[in-house]
Tab-separated table of C-alpha atoms in Angstrom:
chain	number	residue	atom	x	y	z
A	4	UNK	CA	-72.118	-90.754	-6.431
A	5	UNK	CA	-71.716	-87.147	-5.875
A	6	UNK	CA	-73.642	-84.784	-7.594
A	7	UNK	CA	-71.514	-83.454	-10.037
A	8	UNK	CA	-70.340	-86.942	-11.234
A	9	UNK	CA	-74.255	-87.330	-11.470
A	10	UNK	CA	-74.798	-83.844	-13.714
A	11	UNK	CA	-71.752	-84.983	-16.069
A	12	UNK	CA	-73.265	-86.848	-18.429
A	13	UNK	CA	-76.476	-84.818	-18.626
A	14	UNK	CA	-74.622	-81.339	-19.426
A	15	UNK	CA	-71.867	-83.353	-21.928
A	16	UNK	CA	-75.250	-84.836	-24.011
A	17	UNK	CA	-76.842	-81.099	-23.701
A	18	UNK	CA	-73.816	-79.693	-25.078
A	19	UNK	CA	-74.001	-82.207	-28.110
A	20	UNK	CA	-77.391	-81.235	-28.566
A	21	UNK	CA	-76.635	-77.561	-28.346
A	22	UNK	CA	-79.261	-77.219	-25.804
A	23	UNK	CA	-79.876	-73.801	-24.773
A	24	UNK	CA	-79.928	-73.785	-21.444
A	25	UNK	CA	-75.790	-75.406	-21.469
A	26	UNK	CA	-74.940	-72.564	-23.989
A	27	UNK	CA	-76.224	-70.258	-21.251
A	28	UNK	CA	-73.810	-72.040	-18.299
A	29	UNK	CA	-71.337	-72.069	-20.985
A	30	UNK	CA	-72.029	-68.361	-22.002
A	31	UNK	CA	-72.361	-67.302	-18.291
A	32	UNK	CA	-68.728	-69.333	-17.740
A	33	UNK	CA	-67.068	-67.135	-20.246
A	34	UNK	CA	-68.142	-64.002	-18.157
A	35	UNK	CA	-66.060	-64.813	-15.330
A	36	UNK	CA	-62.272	-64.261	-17.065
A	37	UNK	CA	-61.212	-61.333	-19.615
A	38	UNK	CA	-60.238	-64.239	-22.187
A	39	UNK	CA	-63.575	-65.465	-21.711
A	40	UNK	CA	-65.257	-62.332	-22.036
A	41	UNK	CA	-63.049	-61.245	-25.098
A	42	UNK	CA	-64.246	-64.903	-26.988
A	43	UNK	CA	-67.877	-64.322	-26.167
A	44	UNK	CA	-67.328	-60.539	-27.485
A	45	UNK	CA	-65.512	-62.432	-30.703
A	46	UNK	CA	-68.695	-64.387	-31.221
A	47	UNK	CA	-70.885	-61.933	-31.314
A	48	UNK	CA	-69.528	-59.622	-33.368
A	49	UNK	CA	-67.762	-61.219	-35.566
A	50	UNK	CA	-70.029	-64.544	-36.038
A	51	UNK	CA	-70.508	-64.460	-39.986
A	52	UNK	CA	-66.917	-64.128	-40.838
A	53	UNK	CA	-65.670	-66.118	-37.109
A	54	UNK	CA	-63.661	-69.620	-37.926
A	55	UNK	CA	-61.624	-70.947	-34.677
A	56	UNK	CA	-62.527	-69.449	-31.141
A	57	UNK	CA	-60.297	-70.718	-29.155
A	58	UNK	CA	-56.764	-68.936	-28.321
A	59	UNK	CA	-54.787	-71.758	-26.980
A	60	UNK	CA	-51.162	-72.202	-28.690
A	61	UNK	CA	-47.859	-72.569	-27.246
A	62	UNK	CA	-44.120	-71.782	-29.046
A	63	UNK	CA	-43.157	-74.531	-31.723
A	64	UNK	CA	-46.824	-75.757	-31.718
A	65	UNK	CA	-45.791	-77.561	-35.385
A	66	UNK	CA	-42.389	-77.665	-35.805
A	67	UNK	CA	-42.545	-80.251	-38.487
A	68	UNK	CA	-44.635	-77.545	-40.654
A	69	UNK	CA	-42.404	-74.748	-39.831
A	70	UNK	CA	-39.454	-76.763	-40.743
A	71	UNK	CA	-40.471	-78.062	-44.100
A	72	UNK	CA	-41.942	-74.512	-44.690
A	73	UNK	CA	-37.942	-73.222	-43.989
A	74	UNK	CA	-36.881	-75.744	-46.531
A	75	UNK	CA	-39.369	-75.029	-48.970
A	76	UNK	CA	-38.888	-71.367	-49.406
A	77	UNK	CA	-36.043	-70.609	-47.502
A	78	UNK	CA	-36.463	-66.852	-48.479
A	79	UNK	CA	-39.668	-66.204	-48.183
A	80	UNK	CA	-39.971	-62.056	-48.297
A	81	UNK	CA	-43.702	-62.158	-46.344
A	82	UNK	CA	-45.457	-64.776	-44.245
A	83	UNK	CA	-48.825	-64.091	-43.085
A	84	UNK	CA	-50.235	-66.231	-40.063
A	85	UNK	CA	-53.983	-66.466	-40.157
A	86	UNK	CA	-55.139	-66.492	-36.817
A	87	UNK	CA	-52.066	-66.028	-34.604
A	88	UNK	CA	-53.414	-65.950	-31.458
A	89	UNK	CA	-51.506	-64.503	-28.942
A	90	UNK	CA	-48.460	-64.402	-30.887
A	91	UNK	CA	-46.284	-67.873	-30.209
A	92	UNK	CA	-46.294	-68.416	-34.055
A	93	UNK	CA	-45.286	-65.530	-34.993
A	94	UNK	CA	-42.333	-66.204	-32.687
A	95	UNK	CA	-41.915	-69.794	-33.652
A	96	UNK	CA	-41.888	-68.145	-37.451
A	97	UNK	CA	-38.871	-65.651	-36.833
A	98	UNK	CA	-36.671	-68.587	-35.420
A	99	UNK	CA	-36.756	-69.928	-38.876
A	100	UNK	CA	-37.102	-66.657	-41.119
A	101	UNK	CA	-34.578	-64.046	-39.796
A	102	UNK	CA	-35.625	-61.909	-42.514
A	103	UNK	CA	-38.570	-62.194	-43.652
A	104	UNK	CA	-41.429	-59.797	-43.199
A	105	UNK	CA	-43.836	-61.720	-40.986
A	106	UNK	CA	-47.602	-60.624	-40.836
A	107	UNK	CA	-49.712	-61.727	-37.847
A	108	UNK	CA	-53.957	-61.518	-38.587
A	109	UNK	CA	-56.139	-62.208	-35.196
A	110	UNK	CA	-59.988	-61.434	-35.187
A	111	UNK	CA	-59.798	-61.424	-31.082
A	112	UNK	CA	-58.838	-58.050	-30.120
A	113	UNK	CA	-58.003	-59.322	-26.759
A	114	UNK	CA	-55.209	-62.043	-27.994
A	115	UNK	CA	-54.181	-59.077	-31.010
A	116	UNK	CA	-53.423	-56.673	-28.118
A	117	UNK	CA	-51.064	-59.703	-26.630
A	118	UNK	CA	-49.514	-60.385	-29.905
A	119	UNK	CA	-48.356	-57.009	-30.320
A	120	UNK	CA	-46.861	-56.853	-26.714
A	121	UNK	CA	-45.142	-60.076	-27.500
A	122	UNK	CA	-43.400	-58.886	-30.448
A	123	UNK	CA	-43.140	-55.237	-30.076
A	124	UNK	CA	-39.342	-55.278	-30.822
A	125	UNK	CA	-39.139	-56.920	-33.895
A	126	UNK	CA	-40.053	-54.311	-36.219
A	127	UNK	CA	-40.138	-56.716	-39.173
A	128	UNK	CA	-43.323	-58.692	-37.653
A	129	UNK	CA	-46.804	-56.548	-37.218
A	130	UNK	CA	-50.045	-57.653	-35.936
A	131	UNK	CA	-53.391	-56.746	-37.445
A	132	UNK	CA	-57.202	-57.771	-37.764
A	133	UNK	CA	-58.011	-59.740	-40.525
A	134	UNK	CA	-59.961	-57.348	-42.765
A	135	UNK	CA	-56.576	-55.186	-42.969
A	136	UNK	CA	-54.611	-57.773	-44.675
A	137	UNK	CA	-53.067	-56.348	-48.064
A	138	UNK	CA	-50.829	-57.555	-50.747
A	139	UNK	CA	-49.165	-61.028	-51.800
A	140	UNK	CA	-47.308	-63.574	-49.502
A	141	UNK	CA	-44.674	-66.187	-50.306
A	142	UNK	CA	-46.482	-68.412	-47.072
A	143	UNK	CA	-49.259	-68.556	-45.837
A	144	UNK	CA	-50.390	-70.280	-42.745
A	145	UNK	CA	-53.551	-71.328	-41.182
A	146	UNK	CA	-53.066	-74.041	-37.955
A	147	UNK	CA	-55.968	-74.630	-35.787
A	148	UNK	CA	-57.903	-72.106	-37.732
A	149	UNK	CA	-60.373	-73.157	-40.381
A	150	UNK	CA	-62.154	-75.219	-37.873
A	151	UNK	CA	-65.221	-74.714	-34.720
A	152	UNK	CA	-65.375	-76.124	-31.482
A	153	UNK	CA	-62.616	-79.308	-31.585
A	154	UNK	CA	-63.595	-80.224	-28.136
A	155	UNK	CA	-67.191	-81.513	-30.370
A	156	UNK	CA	-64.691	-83.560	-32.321
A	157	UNK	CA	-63.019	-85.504	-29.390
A	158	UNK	CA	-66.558	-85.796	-28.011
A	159	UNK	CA	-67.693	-87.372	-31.025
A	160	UNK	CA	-70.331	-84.465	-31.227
A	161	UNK	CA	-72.630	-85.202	-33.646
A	162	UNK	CA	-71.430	-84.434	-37.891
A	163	UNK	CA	-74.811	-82.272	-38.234
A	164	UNK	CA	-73.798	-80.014	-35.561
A	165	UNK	CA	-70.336	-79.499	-36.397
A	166	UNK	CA	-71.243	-79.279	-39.825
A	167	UNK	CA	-74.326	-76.396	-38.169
A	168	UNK	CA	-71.519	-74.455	-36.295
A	169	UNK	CA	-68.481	-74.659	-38.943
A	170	UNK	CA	-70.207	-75.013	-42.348
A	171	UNK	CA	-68.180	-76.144	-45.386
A	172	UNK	CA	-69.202	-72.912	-47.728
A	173	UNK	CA	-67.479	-70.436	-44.183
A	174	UNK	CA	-64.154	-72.773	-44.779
A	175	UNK	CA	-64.155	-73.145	-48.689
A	176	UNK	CA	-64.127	-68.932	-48.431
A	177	UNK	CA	-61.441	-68.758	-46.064
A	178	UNK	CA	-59.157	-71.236	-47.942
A	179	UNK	CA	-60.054	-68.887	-51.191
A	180	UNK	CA	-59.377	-66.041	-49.613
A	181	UNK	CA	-56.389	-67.508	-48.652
A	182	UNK	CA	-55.206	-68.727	-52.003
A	183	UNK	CA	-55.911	-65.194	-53.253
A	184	UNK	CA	-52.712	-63.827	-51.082
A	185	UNK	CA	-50.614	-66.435	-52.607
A	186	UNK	CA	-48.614	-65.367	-56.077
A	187	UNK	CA	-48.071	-68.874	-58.517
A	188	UNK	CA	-45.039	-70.855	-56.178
A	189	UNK	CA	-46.118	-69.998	-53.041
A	190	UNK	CA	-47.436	-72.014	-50.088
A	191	UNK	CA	-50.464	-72.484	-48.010
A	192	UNK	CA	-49.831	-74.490	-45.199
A	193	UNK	CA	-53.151	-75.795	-43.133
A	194	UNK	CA	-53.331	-77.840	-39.822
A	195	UNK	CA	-56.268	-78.927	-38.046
A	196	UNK	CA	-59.288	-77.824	-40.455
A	197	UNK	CA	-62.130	-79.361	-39.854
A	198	UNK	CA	-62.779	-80.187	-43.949
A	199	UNK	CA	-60.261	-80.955	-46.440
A	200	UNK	CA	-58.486	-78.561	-48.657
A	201	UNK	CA	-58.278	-80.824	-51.572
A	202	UNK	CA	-62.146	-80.268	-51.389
A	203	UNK	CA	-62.585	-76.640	-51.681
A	204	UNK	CA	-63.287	-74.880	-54.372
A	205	UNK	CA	-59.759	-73.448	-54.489
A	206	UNK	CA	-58.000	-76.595	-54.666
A	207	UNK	CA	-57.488	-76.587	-58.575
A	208	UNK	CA	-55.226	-73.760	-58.220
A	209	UNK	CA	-52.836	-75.854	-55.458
A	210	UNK	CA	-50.872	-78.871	-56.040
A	211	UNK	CA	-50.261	-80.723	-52.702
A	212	UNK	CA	-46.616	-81.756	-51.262
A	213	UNK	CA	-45.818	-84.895	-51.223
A	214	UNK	CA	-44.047	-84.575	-48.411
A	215	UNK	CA	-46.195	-82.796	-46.229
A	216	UNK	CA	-47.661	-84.319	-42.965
A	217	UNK	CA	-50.794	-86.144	-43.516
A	218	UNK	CA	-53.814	-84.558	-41.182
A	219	UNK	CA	-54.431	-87.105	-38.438
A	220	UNK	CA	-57.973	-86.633	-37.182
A	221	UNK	CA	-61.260	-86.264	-37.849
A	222	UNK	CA	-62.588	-84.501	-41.016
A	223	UNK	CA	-66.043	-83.689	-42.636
A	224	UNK	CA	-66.975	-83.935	-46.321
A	225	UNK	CA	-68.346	-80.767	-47.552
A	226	UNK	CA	-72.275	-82.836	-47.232
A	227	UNK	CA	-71.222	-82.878	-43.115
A	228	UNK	CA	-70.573	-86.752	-42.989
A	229	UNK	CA	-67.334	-87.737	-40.952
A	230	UNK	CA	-64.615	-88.763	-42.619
A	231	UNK	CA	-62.887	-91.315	-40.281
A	232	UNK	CA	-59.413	-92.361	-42.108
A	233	UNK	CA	-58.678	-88.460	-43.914
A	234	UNK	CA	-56.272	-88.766	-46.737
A	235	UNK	CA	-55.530	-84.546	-46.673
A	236	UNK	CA	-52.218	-83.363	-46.784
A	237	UNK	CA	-51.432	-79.674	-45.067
A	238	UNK	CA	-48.992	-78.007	-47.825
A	239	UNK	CA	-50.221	-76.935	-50.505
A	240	UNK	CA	-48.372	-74.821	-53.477
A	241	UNK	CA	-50.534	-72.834	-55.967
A	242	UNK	CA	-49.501	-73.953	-59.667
């Protein structure tokens, strides 16, 4: 056996353990690209207020979502997507909404700066940091967002330390904050959080659809225990 097959499991069980010395490797590997240096820089300054890390999307990422969002409000006037990333959705979004104003909030300056390249000549879609989001939207969306380190979840990382790194209160504020943008008939759609939004403390102002897609993976109860068959549904419109 070669050495590095050797090291494998040692540095995977570290990095369920959150052992320092493989957050330093894993630190020091972030260093080496300006992505990698532009999540660390995320981390650090943003850590209260940080959900999701990670910028990986691609175009059409969900196009069940986005399609059920087109036939749910077909003329939505704004759309705010919470945590765009490098832009994709916000691309994905204008196939569907020719003319709606679409509102693009990223935390990493790095993957805002590529967002606004992306969509530079649409001058209907704009690109800003989270804290300069302002006034009401008809949709809301939050995929891959309100949610820490997934690669824990298909490691079977231990509940604790997901629960340690992504705590319920940090998502029951986001979805709240959320909600807040959202006037009575509009829609919060949610993918991939790592708790349930029929469990936060917002949740008596939605009223789930029916027809949304059922999430289909792992969850945590707002005590940190895993919840292995989730029930949650990912549209949501406030009564």
């Amino acid at each position: 056996m070669n050495p590095e097959a050797r090291l494998s499991p040692i540095i995977k069980a570290a990095r369920l353990r959150r052992a320092l010395w493989v957050r330093a490797i894993d630190a020091a590997g972030l260093l080496r690209t300006a992505e990698g240096r532009a999540r660390l820089w995320t981390r650090l300054v943003h850590r209260r207020e940080l959900h999701q890390t990670a910028p990986y999307t691609w175009l059409n990422r969900y196009p069940v979502l986005f399609d059920l969002a087109a036939e749910l409000a077909p003329d939505a006037r704004r759309i705010l997507s919470f945590g765009c990333s490098v832009g994709e959705e916000l691309i994905s979004l204008r196939s569907r909404f020719a003319n709606a104003e679409i509102v693009g909030a990223e935390i990493n300056a790095r993957s805002r700066a590529i967002a606004r390249r992306r969509v530079a000549n649409d001058a209907r879609t704009m690109v800003i940091a989270p804290e300069s989001i302002t006034g009401s939207f008809d949709l809301v969306f939050a995929l891959s967002v309100l949610q820490r380190d997934p690669r824990g979840l298909k490691n079977e990382m231990p509940a604790k330390h997901l629960a340690a790194r992504y705590p319920f209160a940090r998502f029951d504020a986001g979805v709240r904050s959320l909600v807040a943008r959202l006037p009575p008939g509009g829609f919060l759609i949610v993918a991939n959080a790592l708790y349930r939004v029929e469990e936060s403390s917002a949740a008596v102002e939605l009223e789930p659809i029916d027809a949304s897609p059922r999430v289909a993976r792992v969850q945590l109860t707002p005590e940190g225990r895993r919840l292995e068959a989730s029930v949650a549904r990912t549209v949501f419109r406030k009564i």
